[in-house]
Short mmCIF file of C-alpha atoms and ligand atoms in Angstrom, two decimals:
data_model
loop_
_atom_site.label_atom_id
_atom_site.label_comp_id
_atom_site.label_asym_id
_atom_site.label_seq_id
_atom_site.Cartn_x
_atom_site.Cartn_y
_atom_site.Cartn_z
CA MET A 1 0.00 0.00 0.00
CA ALA A 2 1.41 3.37 -0.98
CA MET A 3 2.02 5.81 1.84
CA THR A 4 1.11 9.45 1.54
CA ASN A 5 2.69 12.23 3.51
CA LEU A 6 0.21 14.48 5.29
CA ALA A 7 0.34 18.17 4.39
CA GLN A 8 1.10 18.91 8.05
CA PRO A 9 2.46 16.39 10.55
CA ILE A 10 0.12 15.41 13.39
CA TYR A 11 1.85 15.24 16.74
CA LEU A 12 0.16 12.70 19.02
CA ASP A 13 2.89 12.13 21.58
CA HIS A 14 2.07 14.75 24.19
CA ASN A 15 2.68 12.36 27.09
CA ALA A 16 6.31 12.24 25.95
CA THR A 17 6.58 16.00 25.64
CA THR A 18 4.50 18.95 24.45
CA PRO A 19 5.41 21.84 22.15
CA PRO A 20 6.10 24.98 24.21
CA LEU A 21 3.42 27.59 23.49
CA PRO A 22 4.57 30.84 21.80
CA GLU A 23 3.91 32.78 25.02
CA VAL A 24 6.15 30.31 26.87
CA VAL A 25 8.96 30.72 24.35
CA GLU A 26 8.62 34.48 24.71
CA ALA A 27 8.70 34.28 28.52
CA VAL A 28 11.88 32.18 28.38
CA CYS A 29 13.56 34.54 25.88
CA GLU A 30 12.51 37.65 27.76
CA THR A 31 13.95 36.26 30.98
CA LEU A 32 17.23 35.44 29.27
CA ARG A 33 17.33 38.98 27.93
CA THR A 34 16.34 40.89 31.04
CA ALA A 35 16.31 38.75 34.18
CA TYR A 36 19.61 36.93 33.67
CA GLY A 37 20.89 37.92 37.09
CA ASN A 38 21.64 35.29 39.69
CA PRO A 39 18.73 35.16 42.15
CA SER A 40 21.28 34.73 44.95
CA SER A 41 23.11 37.95 44.04
CA GLY A 42 22.57 40.73 46.55
CA HIS A 43 22.80 43.51 43.94
CA ARG A 44 19.96 44.90 41.88
CA GLN A 45 20.46 42.63 38.84
CA GLY A 46 19.51 39.68 41.06
CA GLU A 47 16.21 41.27 42.00
CA PRO A 48 14.15 40.47 38.82
CA ALA A 49 15.31 36.85 39.02
CA ARG A 50 14.31 36.62 42.69
CA ARG A 51 10.92 38.14 41.91
CA LEU A 52 10.46 35.68 39.09
CA LEU A 53 11.09 32.70 41.39
CA GLN A 54 8.65 34.12 43.90
CA ARG A 55 6.01 34.62 41.21
CA ALA A 56 6.49 31.06 39.99
CA ARG A 57 5.96 29.78 43.55
CA GLU A 58 2.78 31.84 43.86
CA THR A 59 1.48 30.49 40.54
CA LEU A 60 2.26 26.93 41.61
CA GLN A 61 0.48 27.54 44.89
CA SER A 62 -2.61 28.89 43.21
CA CYS A 63 -2.76 26.31 40.37
CA LEU A 64 -2.20 23.41 42.74
CA ASP A 65 -4.61 24.93 45.21
CA THR A 66 -2.38 24.65 48.24
CA SER A 67 -1.61 27.01 51.08
CA ASP A 68 2.03 25.81 51.18
CA ASP A 69 4.59 27.52 49.00
CA GLN A 70 7.43 25.07 49.49
CA PHE A 71 8.43 24.21 45.96
CA VAL A 72 11.89 23.01 45.03
CA PHE A 73 12.87 23.66 41.42
CA THR A 74 14.74 20.78 39.84
CA GLY A 75 16.20 19.98 36.44
CA SER A 76 13.40 17.54 35.46
CA GLY A 77 10.53 15.43 36.71
CA THR A 78 13.05 12.60 36.96
CA GLU A 79 15.20 14.67 39.31
CA ALA A 80 12.17 15.63 41.42
CA ASN A 81 11.22 11.95 41.68
CA ASN A 82 14.78 10.96 42.64
CA LEU A 83 14.81 13.67 45.30
CA ALA A 84 11.45 12.53 46.67
CA LEU A 85 12.40 8.87 46.83
CA ARG A 86 15.70 9.61 48.49
CA SER A 87 13.87 11.68 51.10
CA LEU A 88 11.28 8.94 51.66
CA ALA A 89 14.07 6.41 52.10
CA ARG A 90 15.59 8.53 54.83
CA HIS A 91 12.37 8.84 56.84
CA GLY A 92 10.33 5.72 56.02
CA SER A 93 11.01 2.16 57.18
CA CYS A 94 10.19 0.93 53.67
CA ILE A 95 9.13 2.45 50.36
CA ILE A 96 5.95 1.03 48.87
CA THR A 97 5.47 1.72 45.18
CA SER A 98 3.82 0.01 42.23
CA THR A 99 4.75 -2.03 39.19
CA ILE A 100 3.56 0.63 36.75
CA GLU A 101 5.57 3.61 37.95
CA HIS A 102 7.75 5.69 35.67
CA SER A 103 11.32 4.45 35.31
CA SER A 104 12.56 7.42 37.38
CA ILE A 105 10.74 5.91 40.37
CA LEU A 106 11.47 2.26 39.68
CA SER A 107 15.16 2.83 38.98
CA SER A 108 15.50 5.04 42.06
CA ALA A 109 13.83 2.33 44.11
CA THR A 110 16.19 -0.31 42.73
CA ARG A 111 19.21 1.82 43.59
CA LEU A 112 17.93 2.61 47.08
CA GLN A 113 17.27 -1.08 47.63
CA ALA A 114 20.87 -1.88 46.70
CA GLU A 115 21.88 0.69 49.33
CA GLY A 116 19.78 -1.03 52.00
CA THR A 117 16.29 0.52 51.80
CA ALA A 118 13.40 -1.95 51.99
CA ILE A 119 11.24 -1.68 48.87
CA GLU A 120 7.84 -3.26 48.22
CA ILE A 121 6.33 -3.13 44.75
CA ILE A 122 2.61 -3.71 44.65
CA ALA A 123 0.63 -5.07 41.74
CA VAL A 124 -2.06 -3.42 39.64
CA THR A 125 -5.37 -4.75 38.33
CA GLU A 126 -5.89 -5.84 34.72
CA GLU A 127 -7.26 -2.39 34.06
CA GLY A 128 -4.10 -0.72 35.29
CA GLU A 129 -5.25 0.50 38.69
CA VAL A 130 -3.10 0.16 41.81
CA ASP A 131 -4.36 -2.69 43.99
CA LEU A 132 -5.60 -1.03 47.19
CA HIS A 133 -5.82 -4.33 49.06
CA ALA A 134 -2.16 -4.98 48.36
CA LEU A 135 -1.35 -1.45 49.50
CA ARG A 136 -3.22 -1.93 52.77
CA GLN A 137 -1.48 -5.23 53.33
CA GLN A 138 1.96 -3.67 52.86
CA LEU A 139 1.10 -0.68 55.03
CA SER A 140 -0.04 -2.94 57.84
CA THR A 141 3.14 -5.04 57.57
CA HIS A 142 5.62 -2.15 57.47
CA HIS A 143 5.10 0.40 60.20
CA HIS A 144 6.15 3.96 59.33
CA ALA A 145 6.49 3.12 55.68
CA ALA A 146 6.43 5.63 52.82
CA VAL A 147 4.32 5.41 49.67
CA SER A 148 5.19 6.67 46.19
CA ILE A 149 2.44 6.35 43.59
CA GLN A 150 1.81 8.18 40.35
CA TRP A 151 -1.40 10.14 39.89
CA ILE A 152 -1.81 9.22 36.22
CA ASN A 153 -0.03 6.53 34.30
CA ASN A 154 1.99 7.90 31.40
CA GLU A 155 1.32 4.93 29.12
CA THR A 156 -2.35 4.10 29.65
CA GLY A 157 -3.59 7.39 31.11
CA VAL A 158 -5.30 5.49 33.95
CA ILE A 159 -6.09 7.83 36.83
CA GLN A 160 -5.06 6.16 40.06
CA PRO A 161 -7.38 6.24 43.10
CA ILE A 162 -5.10 8.84 44.63
CA ARG A 163 -7.57 10.03 47.27
CA GLU A 164 -7.98 6.49 48.59
CA ILE A 165 -4.22 5.93 48.39
CA THR A 166 -3.35 9.05 50.38
CA ALA A 167 -6.14 8.32 52.89
CA LEU A 168 -4.85 4.77 53.40
CA ALA A 169 -1.30 6.01 53.85
CA ARG A 170 -2.51 8.57 56.44
CA GLU A 171 -4.39 5.84 58.30
CA TYR A 172 -1.08 4.02 58.75
CA GLY A 173 0.99 7.14 59.39
CA ALA A 174 2.97 6.69 56.17
CA LEU A 175 4.60 9.50 54.20
CA VAL A 176 3.24 9.97 50.68
CA HIS A 177 4.82 11.07 47.43
CA ILE A 178 2.69 11.58 44.32
CA ASP A 179 4.28 11.61 40.89
CA ALA A 180 1.94 14.11 39.23
CA ALA A 181 3.94 14.52 36.02
CA GLN A 182 1.04 13.44 33.82
CA ALA A 183 -1.72 14.97 35.93
CA ILE A 184 -0.88 18.66 35.95
CA GLY A 185 -3.08 20.54 33.51
CA LYS A 186 -5.10 17.45 32.58
CA ILE A 187 -7.29 16.97 35.64
CA ASP A 188 -8.32 19.00 38.63
CA THR A 189 -5.21 18.87 40.78
CA ALA A 190 -6.27 20.30 44.13
CA VAL A 191 -3.34 19.30 46.28
CA GLU A 192 -4.48 20.76 49.60
CA ALA A 193 -7.27 18.20 49.90
CA LEU A 194 -4.89 15.30 49.26
CA ALA A 195 -2.18 16.63 51.58
CA PRO A 196 0.72 14.60 50.19
CA ASP A 197 4.14 15.06 51.76
CA PHE A 198 5.78 15.35 48.34
CA LEU A 199 4.48 15.83 44.82
CA SER A 200 6.50 16.10 41.64
CA LEU A 201 5.72 17.70 38.30
CA THR A 202 7.52 18.68 35.13
CA ALA A 203 6.88 21.67 32.87
CA HIS A 204 7.25 19.99 29.48
CA LYS A 205 4.09 17.92 29.92
CA PHE A 206 1.85 21.01 29.81
CA ASN A 207 3.45 23.09 27.04
CA GLY A 208 6.26 24.46 29.18
CA PRO A 209 9.97 23.93 28.51
CA ALA A 210 11.77 20.62 29.11
CA GLY A 211 14.37 20.54 31.86
CA VAL A 212 12.26 22.18 34.56
CA GLY A 213 10.83 20.04 37.33
CA VAL A 214 9.30 20.87 40.68
CA LEU A 215 9.09 19.00 43.95
CA TYR A 216 6.38 20.25 46.27
CA ALA A 217 7.29 19.46 49.86
CA LYS A 218 4.81 19.91 52.68
CA GLN A 219 7.64 19.63 55.20
CA PRO A 220 10.76 20.60 53.30
CA GLU A 221 12.91 19.71 56.29
CA LEU A 222 12.27 16.08 55.32
CA ILE A 223 14.20 16.59 52.07
CA ASP A 224 17.46 14.71 51.81
CA PRO A 225 19.28 16.82 49.19
CA LEU A 226 20.58 15.17 46.06
CA CYS A 227 22.78 18.18 45.33
CA VAL A 228 24.80 20.09 47.86
CA GLY A 229 26.80 23.19 47.13
CA GLY A 230 25.95 26.87 47.31
CA GLY A 231 22.92 26.43 49.55
CA GLN A 232 20.38 27.72 47.02
CA GLN A 233 16.70 26.92 47.66
CA SER A 234 17.42 26.75 51.40
CA GLY A 235 19.94 24.00 50.75
CA TRP A 236 17.21 21.58 49.62
CA HIS A 237 18.52 21.60 46.06
CA ALA A 238 21.78 23.45 45.54
CA GLY A 239 22.67 24.99 42.19
CA THR A 240 21.79 28.27 40.50
CA GLU A 241 18.15 28.16 39.49
CA ASN A 242 17.14 27.91 35.83
CA THR A 243 15.26 31.20 35.94
CA ALA A 244 14.43 31.26 32.21
CA GLY A 245 13.02 27.73 32.35
CA ILE A 246 11.11 28.55 35.53
CA ALA A 247 9.62 31.61 33.81
CA GLY A 248 8.49 29.24 31.05
CA LEU A 249 6.97 26.89 33.62
CA GLN A 250 5.16 29.77 35.31
CA CYS A 251 3.77 31.03 32.01
CA ALA A 252 2.65 27.55 30.89
CA LEU A 253 0.94 26.91 34.22
CA GLU A 254 -0.85 30.24 34.17
CA LEU A 255 -2.06 29.69 30.61
CA ARG A 256 -3.29 26.17 31.24
CA TYR A 257 -5.00 26.83 34.56
CA SER A 258 -6.73 29.97 33.32
CA GLU A 259 -8.68 27.65 30.98
CA LEU A 260 -8.25 24.27 32.60
CA HIS A 261 -11.75 22.97 32.05
CA GLU A 262 -11.84 24.10 28.42
CA ALA A 263 -8.45 22.42 27.82
CA ILE A 264 -9.65 19.17 29.38
CA ALA A 265 -12.89 19.22 27.37
CA HIS A 266 -10.96 19.95 24.16
CA MET A 267 -8.53 17.06 24.63
CA ALA A 268 -11.33 14.69 25.68
CA LYS A 269 -13.29 15.52 22.53
CA LEU A 270 -10.27 14.90 20.32
CA ARG A 271 -9.46 11.61 22.01
CA GLY A 272 -13.10 10.56 21.74
CA THR A 273 -13.24 11.34 18.01
CA PHE A 274 -9.98 9.55 17.38
CA GLU A 275 -10.94 6.41 19.30
CA GLN A 276 -14.38 6.24 17.74
CA THR A 277 -12.92 6.57 14.24
CA VAL A 278 -10.36 3.82 14.83
CA LEU A 279 -12.84 1.49 16.55
CA ASP A 280 -15.53 2.01 13.90
CA LEU A 281 -13.09 0.99 11.17
CA CYS A 282 -11.22 -1.64 13.19
CA PRO A 283 -13.58 -3.17 15.76
CA TRP A 284 -10.88 -5.71 16.64
CA VAL A 285 -8.72 -3.03 18.32
CA ARG A 286 -8.79 -2.94 22.14
CA ILE A 287 -8.22 -0.01 24.47
CA ASN A 288 -5.74 -0.80 27.23
CA GLY A 289 -6.61 0.38 30.74
CA LEU A 290 -9.72 1.54 32.59
CA LYS A 291 -12.01 3.25 30.12
CA ASP A 292 -13.91 5.54 32.44
CA ARG A 293 -11.05 6.56 34.72
CA ARG A 294 -8.57 7.58 32.04
CA VAL A 295 -7.07 11.01 31.65
CA CYS A 296 -8.66 13.07 28.87
CA ASN A 297 -5.82 12.93 26.33
CA THR A 298 -4.47 9.37 26.28
CA SER A 299 -5.39 6.37 24.18
CA ASN A 300 -3.35 3.20 24.47
CA MET A 301 -4.51 0.72 21.85
CA CYS A 302 -3.73 -2.93 21.39
CA PHE A 303 -3.63 -3.87 17.69
CA GLU A 304 -3.59 -7.59 18.38
CA GLY A 305 -1.76 -9.56 15.71
CA ILE A 306 0.44 -6.77 14.42
CA GLU A 307 3.78 -5.34 15.50
CA GLY A 308 3.15 -2.00 17.19
CA GLN A 309 6.61 -0.82 16.17
CA ALA A 310 5.76 -1.40 12.51
CA LEU A 311 2.60 0.69 12.91
CA VAL A 312 4.53 3.47 14.68
CA GLY A 313 7.08 3.39 11.84
CA ARG A 314 4.48 3.57 9.07
CA LEU A 315 2.64 6.38 10.83
CA ASP A 316 5.93 8.23 11.33
CA ALA A 317 6.63 7.97 7.60
CA GLN A 318 3.24 9.58 6.93
CA GLY A 319 3.74 12.34 9.50
CA ILE A 320 1.76 11.01 12.46
CA TYR A 321 3.89 10.88 15.58
CA CYS A 322 2.98 8.49 18.37
CA SER A 323 4.88 5.96 20.45
CA GLN A 324 5.14 2.58 22.04
CA SER A 325 5.47 2.70 25.85
CA SER A 326 7.17 5.76 27.35
CA ALA A 327 9.62 8.03 25.54
CA CYS A 328 12.42 7.14 27.94
CA THR A 329 12.25 3.47 27.02
CA THR A 330 11.13 3.55 23.40
CA GLY A 331 14.60 2.80 22.07
CA ARG A 332 14.80 -0.42 24.08
CA PRO A 333 13.57 -3.65 22.53
CA GLU A 334 11.49 -4.55 25.60
CA PRO A 335 7.74 -4.77 25.93
CA SER A 336 6.10 -2.11 28.11
CA HIS A 337 6.52 -2.99 31.81
CA VAL A 338 3.20 -1.23 32.46
CA LEU A 339 1.20 -3.36 30.03
CA ARG A 340 2.96 -6.54 31.16
CA ALA A 341 2.10 -5.66 34.79
CA MET A 342 -1.56 -5.39 33.70
CA GLY A 343 -1.41 -8.96 32.46
CA LEU A 344 -1.00 -8.38 28.73
CA SER A 345 1.09 -11.04 27.01
CA GLU A 346 4.43 -10.03 25.53
CA ALA A 347 2.87 -10.13 22.05
CA GLN A 348 -0.06 -7.94 23.16
CA ALA A 349 2.32 -5.44 24.75
CA TYR A 350 4.38 -5.30 21.55
CA ALA A 351 1.14 -4.83 19.61
CA SER A 352 0.16 -1.76 21.65
CA VAL A 353 0.65 1.87 20.68
CA ARG A 354 0.06 5.06 22.68
CA PHE A 355 -1.57 8.14 21.16
CA SER A 356 -1.63 11.23 23.37
CA PHE A 357 -3.37 14.47 22.43
CA GLY A 358 -2.57 18.02 23.45
CA VAL A 359 -4.23 21.41 23.52
CA THR A 360 -2.63 22.34 20.20
CA ASN A 361 -4.27 19.46 18.30
CA THR A 362 -7.41 20.10 16.25
CA GLN A 363 -10.61 18.19 15.56
CA GLU A 364 -9.55 17.73 11.92
CA GLU A 365 -6.29 16.18 13.09
CA ALA A 366 -8.14 13.76 15.38
CA GLU A 367 -10.43 12.65 12.53
CA LEU A 368 -7.63 12.36 9.98
CA ALA A 369 -5.31 10.54 12.39
CA GLY A 370 -8.08 8.08 13.27
CA THR A 371 -8.64 7.23 9.61
CA VAL A 372 -4.94 6.89 8.80
CA VAL A 373 -4.25 4.77 11.90
CA ALA A 374 -7.15 2.44 11.05
CA THR A 375 -6.08 2.14 7.41
CA GLU A 376 -2.48 1.35 8.36
CA ALA A 377 -3.57 -1.09 11.05
CA GLU A 378 -5.77 -2.98 8.56
CA TYR A 379 -2.92 -3.08 6.06
CA LEU A 380 -0.47 -4.46 8.63
CA LYS A 381 -3.01 -6.96 9.90
CA ARG A 382 -3.28 -8.42 6.40
CA ILE A 383 0.52 -8.64 6.18
CA PHE A 384 1.07 -10.12 9.62
CA THR A 385 -1.71 -12.73 9.42
C1 LIG B 1 4.76 9.78 35.15
C2 LIG B 1 6.07 10.44 34.84
N1 LIG B 1 6.92 10.70 35.83
C3 LIG B 1 8.11 11.29 35.61
C4 LIG B 1 8.50 11.66 34.34
C5 LIG B 1 9.85 12.26 34.13
O1 LIG B 1 9.80 13.61 33.77
P1 LIG B 1 11.01 14.28 32.97
O2 LIG B 1 10.85 13.88 31.55
O3 LIG B 1 10.85 15.74 33.19
O4 LIG B 1 12.27 13.75 33.57
C6 LIG B 1 7.64 11.41 33.28
C7 LIG B 1 8.04 11.74 31.89
O5 LIG B 1 7.69 11.05 30.96
C8 LIG B 1 6.39 10.80 33.52
O6 LIG B 1 5.53 10.54 32.54
#
């Protein structure tokens, strides 16, 4: 079957990263031009940079709906997760996490375990939800444990029962870290009500710049610093702050949260159109993960009988960009650990592809992408069977 290039590429990999909005690019550039001073400098050139950090903290506070303003700026979501896990390891008797966490959590846990921290990894249901019974069991076995669970899974988009998880952890006096990298700007993220001890996020998942993470810390004195040095950020994370990136984060947050419900409705509509188009043309395709508790923008589809990588490759050649499992692991010839943990066979995991929409996608793109994906899937199905 001949492949045709689309007039404009369609980017459907927003869970990997999102394009920075023009306002964000401008905020970053403007900061580099005018607020380049070191926020730790006592002279007047440091003042705009200090103000900018303060403004970013206020925006975080208001968007996350929390009365605390203890936010540590890091170099990525991965760094924020590493910092959180290290801090949990210092104060908890054991870290309880799940099989479907991002590699920044699972690899941190593996390293901490090698250094002597007890780690328990709980299972998830077939629909990709953390098993609350298993969590309770671990919490009742390990007194003063610490829990690290993601809010939304980056591969399936399944929204974890985070309220129940934090409530359970409280019941057992356990510290809680939430990896909210995929939640910010895609669901209502009122943090005050959840009262986690730590929560991490990363700007490039909501049209901010890459390389800017944040760790919210209810009690920052619990932080065990990853980086020591000049004592910036009260010594919780030493190193001169990335003020331009933080300005980009602040701008992206403000833009998204000023129209959060519209953004969510927009992405949900696109995802709905896309899924309906694919499923109408290919009724044999299955959606991976809980259908009614999935974040608005994510569709993880199992094209049973075909190689997902072949589909991703053919779509790439036509100008539709999507991925198999998470961006950090796409280069590796391994099936998704998330889908395997949900009970999919190796073949089913290899046959699965993630499509993730963003605020910059259009209805026409969703319709066109659905048709092209279905056509390519049918073509590959004929070849593979
Ligand atoms: C759930 C989750 N946590 C953490 C991260 C890591 O964020 P970063 O890419 O900023 O290191 C990601 C990125 O894909 C993610 O999806």
